[in-house]
Amino acid sequence: MKPFDKKNRNSWFACLLMLAVALIAYPRLPEEIPIHFNAAGQVDGTGPRYHVFLMPGLAALMLIISRVTPRIDPRRTNYGKFQRQYHQIFFVITLLLLFTQLYIIAVSLYPQLIRHFNMGVWMPFLAGLMLVFFGNMMPKFKSNFFTGIKTPWTLADEQVWYRTHRLVGKLWVVCGFLTILLAFLPPVWKLYIFFPLILVMVAVPYVYSYLVFQRIQKQNEEKDAGQDQDTDPPDVL
């Protein structure tokens, strides 16, 4: 297995760029750098400056895992049917990690930038764009054990998988646009709205996949019952 090839080279290029940026910035960084921001975009957690290497390390680990999982998935043959979307998702996540790293470095060197480039505004905006992007990708995912909406019912039936991912695609696009709007709301409202959105994105696919599975099972049972009646031999008096 090769962790680096033309299918994910853009993601690896972004990862190597993160490593280069970390190496260049490290000698100039203060001993403590921001590692967490609250809903208002203010720094509420710091750590040693070597944390600047966490982003490229996390990206590299993610990309290696993305190459391993299709090899060990029992449904590995399905990956070839959505290969482009599969690698695009990891590329977008890598770009988000790159943006986060650049922001942390910039704020560490120039703390006054927080007043002009507030993470409390940028992060909901970027997260919303990612949800819109993922929502458009979801209907193209084929059944597998590592990506997509994995409930007992989507994994048990291809049709349930297909219907659930079509619904989730639309749902995530809507939630993505709502998350983008959160960027322009006061911090308190962001918390009150964001967590219900997360709950909806998690609960709706789970419940919907169960209902679709039950409906398909009922239809199959009625079909089988009808076939049994058609094949019953006539009564002989």
Short mmCIF file of N, CA and C in Angstrom, two decimals, residues 17-150:
data_model
loop_
_atom_site.label_atom_id
_atom_site.label_comp_id
_atom_site.label_asym_id
_atom_site.label_seq_id
_atom_site.Cartn_x
_atom_site.Cartn_y
_atom_site.Cartn_z
N LEU A 17 2.90 21.34 3.18
CA LEU A 17 2.92 22.80 3.33
C LEU A 17 2.75 23.17 4.80
N MET A 18 1.86 22.48 5.50
CA MET A 18 1.68 22.72 6.93
C MET A 18 2.96 22.45 7.70
N LEU A 19 3.65 21.36 7.36
CA LEU A 19 4.90 21.04 8.03
C LEU A 19 5.96 22.10 7.77
N ALA A 20 6.06 22.57 6.53
CA ALA A 20 7.03 23.61 6.19
C ALA A 20 6.73 24.90 6.95
N VAL A 21 5.45 25.27 7.01
CA VAL A 21 5.05 26.48 7.73
C VAL A 21 5.39 26.35 9.21
N ALA A 22 5.13 25.18 9.79
CA ALA A 22 5.43 24.95 11.21
C ALA A 22 6.93 25.07 11.48
N LEU A 23 7.73 24.50 10.60
CA LEU A 23 9.20 24.56 10.78
C LEU A 23 9.71 25.99 10.67
N ILE A 24 9.16 26.75 9.76
CA ILE A 24 9.60 28.14 9.59
C ILE A 24 9.16 29.01 10.76
N ALA A 25 7.92 28.79 11.22
CA ALA A 25 7.36 29.65 12.26
C ALA A 25 7.85 29.29 13.65
N TYR A 26 8.23 28.03 13.88
CA TYR A 26 8.54 27.57 15.24
C TYR A 26 9.55 28.44 15.98
N PRO A 27 10.71 28.80 15.39
CA PRO A 27 11.68 29.62 16.14
C PRO A 27 11.16 31.00 16.52
N ARG A 28 10.15 31.48 15.81
CA ARG A 28 9.63 32.83 16.06
C ARG A 28 8.45 32.85 17.02
N LEU A 29 7.90 31.69 17.31
CA LEU A 29 6.71 31.62 18.15
C LEU A 29 7.06 31.83 19.62
N PRO A 30 6.12 32.40 20.39
CA PRO A 30 6.33 32.49 21.85
C PRO A 30 6.25 31.09 22.48
N GLU A 31 6.65 30.98 23.72
CA GLU A 31 6.66 29.68 24.39
C GLU A 31 5.27 29.08 24.51
N GLU A 32 4.25 29.93 24.67
CA GLU A 32 2.86 29.48 24.75
C GLU A 32 2.09 30.05 23.55
N ILE A 33 1.32 29.17 22.89
CA ILE A 33 0.52 29.62 21.75
C ILE A 33 -0.94 29.23 21.97
N PRO A 34 -1.88 29.94 21.34
CA PRO A 34 -3.30 29.58 21.49
C PRO A 34 -3.57 28.21 20.88
N ILE A 35 -4.37 27.42 21.56
CA ILE A 35 -4.78 26.12 21.00
C ILE A 35 -6.29 25.93 21.05
N HIS A 36 -7.01 26.89 21.66
CA HIS A 36 -8.47 26.78 21.72
C HIS A 36 -9.07 28.17 21.82
N PHE A 37 -10.25 28.33 21.16
CA PHE A 37 -10.96 29.60 21.16
C PHE A 37 -12.41 29.35 21.58
N ASN A 38 -13.00 30.31 22.34
CA ASN A 38 -14.39 30.16 22.74
C ASN A 38 -15.32 30.65 21.64
N ALA A 39 -16.63 30.64 21.92
CA ALA A 39 -17.60 31.01 20.91
C ALA A 39 -17.47 32.46 20.47
N ALA A 40 -16.90 33.29 21.33
CA ALA A 40 -16.69 34.70 20.99
C ALA A 40 -15.41 34.92 20.20
N GLY A 41 -14.63 33.84 20.01
CA GLY A 41 -13.39 33.96 19.27
C GLY A 41 -12.20 34.33 20.12
N GLN A 42 -12.40 34.38 21.44
CA GLN A 42 -11.30 34.73 22.34
C GLN A 42 -10.52 33.48 22.74
N VAL A 43 -9.22 33.65 22.97
CA VAL A 43 -8.37 32.53 23.37
C VAL A 43 -8.76 32.08 24.78
N ASP A 44 -9.11 30.80 24.94
CA ASP A 44 -9.42 30.27 26.27
C ASP A 44 -8.59 29.02 26.59
N GLY A 45 -7.55 28.80 25.81
CA GLY A 45 -6.64 27.69 26.07
C GLY A 45 -5.33 27.88 25.33
N THR A 46 -4.23 27.62 26.02
CA THR A 46 -2.91 27.74 25.40
C THR A 46 -2.11 26.47 25.64
N GLY A 47 -1.02 26.32 24.90
CA GLY A 47 -0.15 25.17 25.05
C GLY A 47 1.25 25.48 24.57
N PRO A 48 2.20 24.58 24.81
CA PRO A 48 3.58 24.79 24.34
C PRO A 48 3.62 24.99 22.84
N ARG A 49 4.62 25.71 22.37
CA ARG A 49 4.67 26.07 20.96
C ARG A 49 4.86 24.87 20.03
N TYR A 50 5.30 23.72 20.57
CA TYR A 50 5.43 22.56 19.69
C TYR A 50 4.07 22.04 19.21
N HIS A 51 2.99 22.56 19.80
CA HIS A 51 1.66 22.19 19.34
C HIS A 51 1.42 22.62 17.89
N VAL A 52 2.27 23.51 17.38
CA VAL A 52 2.11 23.94 16.00
C VAL A 52 2.33 22.78 15.02
N PHE A 53 2.99 21.71 15.51
CA PHE A 53 3.22 20.54 14.66
C PHE A 53 2.06 19.54 14.73
N LEU A 54 1.09 19.80 15.60
CA LEU A 54 -0.02 18.87 15.71
C LEU A 54 -0.87 18.83 14.44
N MET A 55 -1.05 19.97 13.81
CA MET A 55 -1.89 20.02 12.61
C MET A 55 -1.31 19.16 11.48
N PRO A 56 -0.05 19.36 11.10
CA PRO A 56 0.48 18.48 10.04
C PRO A 56 0.53 17.02 10.47
N GLY A 57 0.79 16.76 11.76
CA GLY A 57 0.79 15.38 12.24
C GLY A 57 -0.58 14.75 12.15
N LEU A 58 -1.60 15.50 12.53
CA LEU A 58 -2.98 15.01 12.46
C LEU A 58 -3.39 14.78 11.01
N ALA A 59 -3.01 15.71 10.13
CA ALA A 59 -3.34 15.57 8.72
C ALA A 59 -2.68 14.33 8.12
N ALA A 60 -1.40 14.12 8.44
CA ALA A 60 -0.69 12.95 7.91
C ALA A 60 -1.32 11.65 8.40
N LEU A 61 -1.67 11.59 9.69
CA LEU A 61 -2.32 10.39 10.24
C LEU A 61 -3.66 10.14 9.55
N MET A 62 -4.42 11.20 9.34
CA MET A 62 -5.72 11.07 8.69
C MET A 62 -5.57 10.54 7.26
N LEU A 63 -4.57 11.04 6.54
CA LEU A 63 -4.39 10.61 5.15
C LEU A 63 -3.90 9.16 5.07
N ILE A 64 -3.09 8.76 6.02
CA ILE A 64 -2.65 7.35 6.04
C ILE A 64 -3.84 6.44 6.31
N ILE A 65 -4.67 6.83 7.28
CA ILE A 65 -5.87 6.04 7.59
C ILE A 65 -6.80 5.97 6.39
N SER A 66 -6.89 7.09 5.65
CA SER A 66 -7.77 7.11 4.48
C SER A 66 -7.31 6.14 3.40
N ARG A 67 -6.04 5.77 3.42
CA ARG A 67 -5.53 4.79 2.45
C ARG A 67 -5.65 3.36 2.97
N VAL A 68 -5.65 3.21 4.30
CA VAL A 68 -5.73 1.88 4.89
C VAL A 68 -7.15 1.34 4.86
N THR A 69 -8.12 2.19 5.22
CA THR A 69 -9.49 1.71 5.38
C THR A 69 -10.07 1.05 4.13
N PRO A 70 -9.84 1.58 2.90
CA PRO A 70 -10.40 0.87 1.75
C PRO A 70 -9.81 -0.52 1.54
N ARG A 71 -8.60 -0.76 2.08
CA ARG A 71 -7.98 -2.07 1.92
C ARG A 71 -8.55 -3.11 2.86
N ILE A 72 -9.04 -2.67 4.03
CA ILE A 72 -9.50 -3.63 5.03
C ILE A 72 -11.02 -3.69 5.14
N ASP A 73 -11.71 -2.81 4.43
CA ASP A 73 -13.17 -2.79 4.45
C ASP A 73 -13.71 -4.01 3.70
N PRO A 74 -14.62 -4.80 4.31
CA PRO A 74 -15.21 -5.93 3.60
C PRO A 74 -15.92 -5.52 2.31
N ARG A 75 -16.33 -4.26 2.22
CA ARG A 75 -16.98 -3.77 1.01
C ARG A 75 -16.03 -2.88 0.20
N ARG A 76 -14.79 -3.28 0.15
CA ARG A 76 -13.75 -2.47 -0.48
C ARG A 76 -14.03 -2.19 -1.96
N THR A 77 -14.74 -3.08 -2.61
CA THR A 77 -15.00 -2.87 -4.04
C THR A 77 -15.88 -1.65 -4.30
N ASN A 78 -16.63 -1.23 -3.30
CA ASN A 78 -17.51 -0.07 -3.49
C ASN A 78 -16.75 1.25 -3.54
N TYR A 79 -15.54 1.28 -2.98
CA TYR A 79 -14.79 2.54 -2.94
C TYR A 79 -14.47 3.07 -4.33
N GLY A 80 -14.27 2.16 -5.27
CA GLY A 80 -13.99 2.59 -6.63
C GLY A 80 -15.14 3.35 -7.26
N LYS A 81 -16.36 3.22 -6.72
CA LYS A 81 -17.54 3.87 -7.27
C LYS A 81 -17.70 5.31 -6.79
N PHE A 82 -16.98 5.69 -5.72
CA PHE A 82 -17.04 7.08 -5.25
C PHE A 82 -15.65 7.56 -4.84
N GLN A 83 -14.65 7.09 -5.56
CA GLN A 83 -13.26 7.37 -5.21
C GLN A 83 -12.95 8.86 -5.22
N ARG A 84 -13.44 9.57 -6.24
CA ARG A 84 -13.15 11.00 -6.34
C ARG A 84 -13.72 11.76 -5.15
N GLN A 85 -14.98 11.48 -4.79
CA GLN A 85 -15.60 12.15 -3.65
C GLN A 85 -14.89 11.79 -2.33
N TYR A 86 -14.48 10.53 -2.22
CA TYR A 86 -13.80 10.06 -1.02
C TYR A 86 -12.53 10.88 -0.76
N HIS A 87 -11.70 11.07 -1.78
CA HIS A 87 -10.45 11.81 -1.59
C HIS A 87 -10.69 13.31 -1.49
N GLN A 88 -11.74 13.82 -2.13
CA GLN A 88 -12.03 15.25 -2.03
C GLN A 88 -12.39 15.64 -0.60
N ILE A 89 -13.09 14.77 0.11
CA ILE A 89 -13.47 15.07 1.48
C ILE A 89 -12.23 15.21 2.37
N PHE A 90 -11.27 14.32 2.22
CA PHE A 90 -10.06 14.42 3.02
C PHE A 90 -9.23 15.65 2.63
N PHE A 91 -9.29 16.03 1.38
CA PHE A 91 -8.58 17.23 0.95
C PHE A 91 -9.17 18.47 1.61
N VAL A 92 -10.50 18.56 1.65
CA VAL A 92 -11.16 19.71 2.27
C VAL A 92 -10.85 19.77 3.76
N ILE A 93 -10.85 18.62 4.44
CA ILE A 93 -10.51 18.61 5.87
C ILE A 93 -9.06 19.06 6.07
N THR A 94 -8.17 18.64 5.20
CA THR A 94 -6.76 19.06 5.29
C THR A 94 -6.64 20.56 5.11
N LEU A 95 -7.40 21.13 4.20
CA LEU A 95 -7.37 22.59 4.00
C LEU A 95 -7.87 23.32 5.25
N LEU A 96 -8.88 22.75 5.91
CA LEU A 96 -9.37 23.37 7.14
C LEU A 96 -8.29 23.35 8.22
N LEU A 97 -7.57 22.23 8.32
CA LEU A 97 -6.47 22.15 9.29
C LEU A 97 -5.37 23.16 8.95
N LEU A 98 -5.11 23.34 7.67
CA LEU A 98 -4.10 24.33 7.24
C LEU A 98 -4.53 25.73 7.62
N PHE A 99 -5.79 26.06 7.39
CA PHE A 99 -6.29 27.38 7.77
C PHE A 99 -6.17 27.60 9.27
N THR A 100 -6.55 26.57 10.05
CA THR A 100 -6.48 26.69 11.50
C THR A 100 -5.04 26.91 11.97
N GLN A 101 -4.10 26.18 11.37
CA GLN A 101 -2.70 26.34 11.74
C GLN A 101 -2.20 27.75 11.42
N LEU A 102 -2.53 28.25 10.23
CA LEU A 102 -2.09 29.59 9.84
C LEU A 102 -2.68 30.65 10.77
N TYR A 103 -3.94 30.44 11.17
CA TYR A 103 -4.57 31.40 12.08
C TYR A 103 -3.89 31.40 13.44
N ILE A 104 -3.60 30.21 13.97
CA ILE A 104 -2.94 30.11 15.27
C ILE A 104 -1.57 30.78 15.23
N ILE A 105 -0.83 30.54 14.16
CA ILE A 105 0.50 31.16 14.03
C ILE A 105 0.38 32.68 13.95
N ALA A 106 -0.57 33.15 13.15
CA ALA A 106 -0.73 34.60 12.98
C ALA A 106 -1.11 35.27 14.29
N VAL A 107 -2.04 34.66 15.03
CA VAL A 107 -2.48 35.24 16.31
C VAL A 107 -1.37 35.15 17.35
N SER A 108 -0.56 34.11 17.29
CA SER A 108 0.55 33.97 18.23
C SER A 108 1.59 35.08 18.02
N LEU A 109 1.83 35.42 16.77
CA LEU A 109 2.82 36.46 16.46
C LEU A 109 2.25 37.86 16.55
N TYR A 110 0.96 37.98 16.22
CA TYR A 110 0.32 39.30 16.22
C TYR A 110 -1.04 39.19 16.92
N PRO A 111 -1.06 39.21 18.25
CA PRO A 111 -2.31 39.01 19.01
C PRO A 111 -3.43 39.98 18.64
N GLN A 112 -3.06 41.18 18.17
CA GLN A 112 -4.08 42.17 17.84
C GLN A 112 -4.94 41.76 16.64
N LEU A 113 -4.51 40.74 15.91
CA LEU A 113 -5.29 40.28 14.75
C LEU A 113 -6.64 39.72 15.14
N ILE A 114 -6.78 39.27 16.39
CA ILE A 114 -8.06 38.71 16.84
C ILE A 114 -9.17 39.72 16.67
N ARG A 115 -8.85 41.02 16.84
CA ARG A 115 -9.88 42.04 16.73
C ARG A 115 -10.39 42.17 15.29
N HIS A 116 -9.58 41.81 14.32
CA HIS A 116 -9.94 41.99 12.92
C HIS A 116 -10.34 40.67 12.24
N PHE A 117 -9.75 39.56 12.71
CA PHE A 117 -10.05 38.24 12.13
C PHE A 117 -10.45 37.31 13.27
N ASN A 118 -11.72 37.39 13.64
CA ASN A 118 -12.22 36.68 14.82
C ASN A 118 -12.55 35.24 14.46
N MET A 119 -11.95 34.29 15.19
CA MET A 119 -12.22 32.87 14.94
C MET A 119 -13.68 32.52 15.21
N GLY A 120 -14.33 33.26 16.10
CA GLY A 120 -15.74 33.03 16.37
C GLY A 120 -16.63 33.31 15.18
N VAL A 121 -16.13 34.09 14.22
CA VAL A 121 -16.85 34.37 12.99
C VAL A 121 -16.40 33.42 11.88
N TRP A 122 -15.11 33.24 11.76
CA TRP A 122 -14.57 32.45 10.65
C TRP A 122 -14.87 30.96 10.77
N MET A 123 -14.81 30.42 11.98
CA MET A 123 -14.99 28.98 12.11
C MET A 123 -16.42 28.52 11.77
N PRO A 124 -17.48 29.20 12.27
CA PRO A 124 -18.82 28.79 11.83
C PRO A 124 -18.99 28.93 10.32
N PHE A 125 -18.40 29.97 9.75
CA PHE A 125 -18.51 30.18 8.31
C PHE A 125 -17.87 29.02 7.55
N LEU A 126 -16.65 28.65 7.94
CA LEU A 126 -15.96 27.54 7.27
C LEU A 126 -16.63 26.20 7.54
N ALA A 127 -17.09 26.00 8.78
CA ALA A 127 -17.79 24.76 9.11
C ALA A 127 -19.07 24.62 8.28
N GLY A 128 -19.77 25.73 8.08
CA GLY A 128 -20.97 25.71 7.25
C GLY A 128 -20.67 25.36 5.81
N LEU A 129 -19.59 25.93 5.27
CA LEU A 129 -19.18 25.60 3.91
C LEU A 129 -18.84 24.12 3.78
N MET A 130 -18.18 23.58 4.81
CA MET A 130 -17.85 22.15 4.78
C MET A 130 -19.10 21.29 4.79
N LEU A 131 -20.10 21.67 5.58
CA LEU A 131 -21.34 20.90 5.63
C LEU A 131 -22.05 20.93 4.28
N VAL A 132 -22.05 22.09 3.63
CA VAL A 132 -22.66 22.19 2.30
C VAL A 132 -21.91 21.28 1.32
N PHE A 133 -20.59 21.30 1.40
CA PHE A 133 -19.78 20.46 0.51
C PHE A 133 -20.03 18.98 0.79
N PHE A 134 -19.99 18.59 2.06
CA PHE A 134 -20.23 17.19 2.42
C PHE A 134 -21.64 16.75 2.03
N GLY A 135 -22.62 17.66 2.19
CA GLY A 135 -23.98 17.33 1.82
C GLY A 135 -24.11 17.01 0.34
N ASN A 136 -23.37 17.73 -0.48
CA ASN A 136 -23.39 17.45 -1.91
C ASN A 136 -22.69 16.13 -2.24
N MET A 137 -21.74 15.72 -1.41
CA MET A 137 -21.01 14.48 -1.65
C MET A 137 -21.78 13.25 -1.18
N MET A 138 -22.58 13.40 -0.12
CA MET A 138 -23.21 12.26 0.54
C MET A 138 -24.00 11.33 -0.39
N PRO A 139 -24.85 11.86 -1.28
CA PRO A 139 -25.63 10.93 -2.12
C PRO A 139 -24.78 10.06 -3.04
N LYS A 140 -23.52 10.43 -3.24
CA LYS A 140 -22.65 9.67 -4.13
C LYS A 140 -21.86 8.58 -3.40
N PHE A 141 -21.95 8.56 -2.07
CA PHE A 141 -21.25 7.53 -1.30
C PHE A 141 -21.94 6.18 -1.49
N LYS A 142 -21.13 5.15 -1.64
CA LYS A 142 -21.64 3.79 -1.71
C LYS A 142 -21.43 3.08 -0.37
N SER A 143 -22.17 2.02 -0.15
CA SER A 143 -22.16 1.33 1.13
C SER A 143 -20.77 0.86 1.53
N ASN A 144 -20.35 1.24 2.73
CA ASN A 144 -19.06 0.82 3.29
C ASN A 144 -19.13 0.96 4.80
N PHE A 145 -18.08 0.50 5.48
CA PHE A 145 -18.09 0.47 6.94
C PHE A 145 -17.34 1.62 7.60
N PHE A 146 -16.78 2.55 6.82
CA PHE A 146 -15.94 3.59 7.41
C PHE A 146 -16.39 5.01 7.13
N THR A 147 -17.08 5.26 6.04
CA THR A 147 -17.50 6.62 5.71
C THR A 147 -19.00 6.65 5.46
N GLY A 148 -19.59 7.83 5.65
CA GLY A 148 -21.03 7.96 5.44
C GLY A 148 -21.82 7.72 6.71
N ILE A 149 -23.12 7.56 6.55
CA ILE A 149 -24.04 7.36 7.67
C ILE A 149 -24.15 5.86 7.93
N LYS A 150 -23.55 5.40 8.99
CA LYS A 150 -23.47 3.96 9.28
C LYS A 150 -24.38 3.62 10.46
#
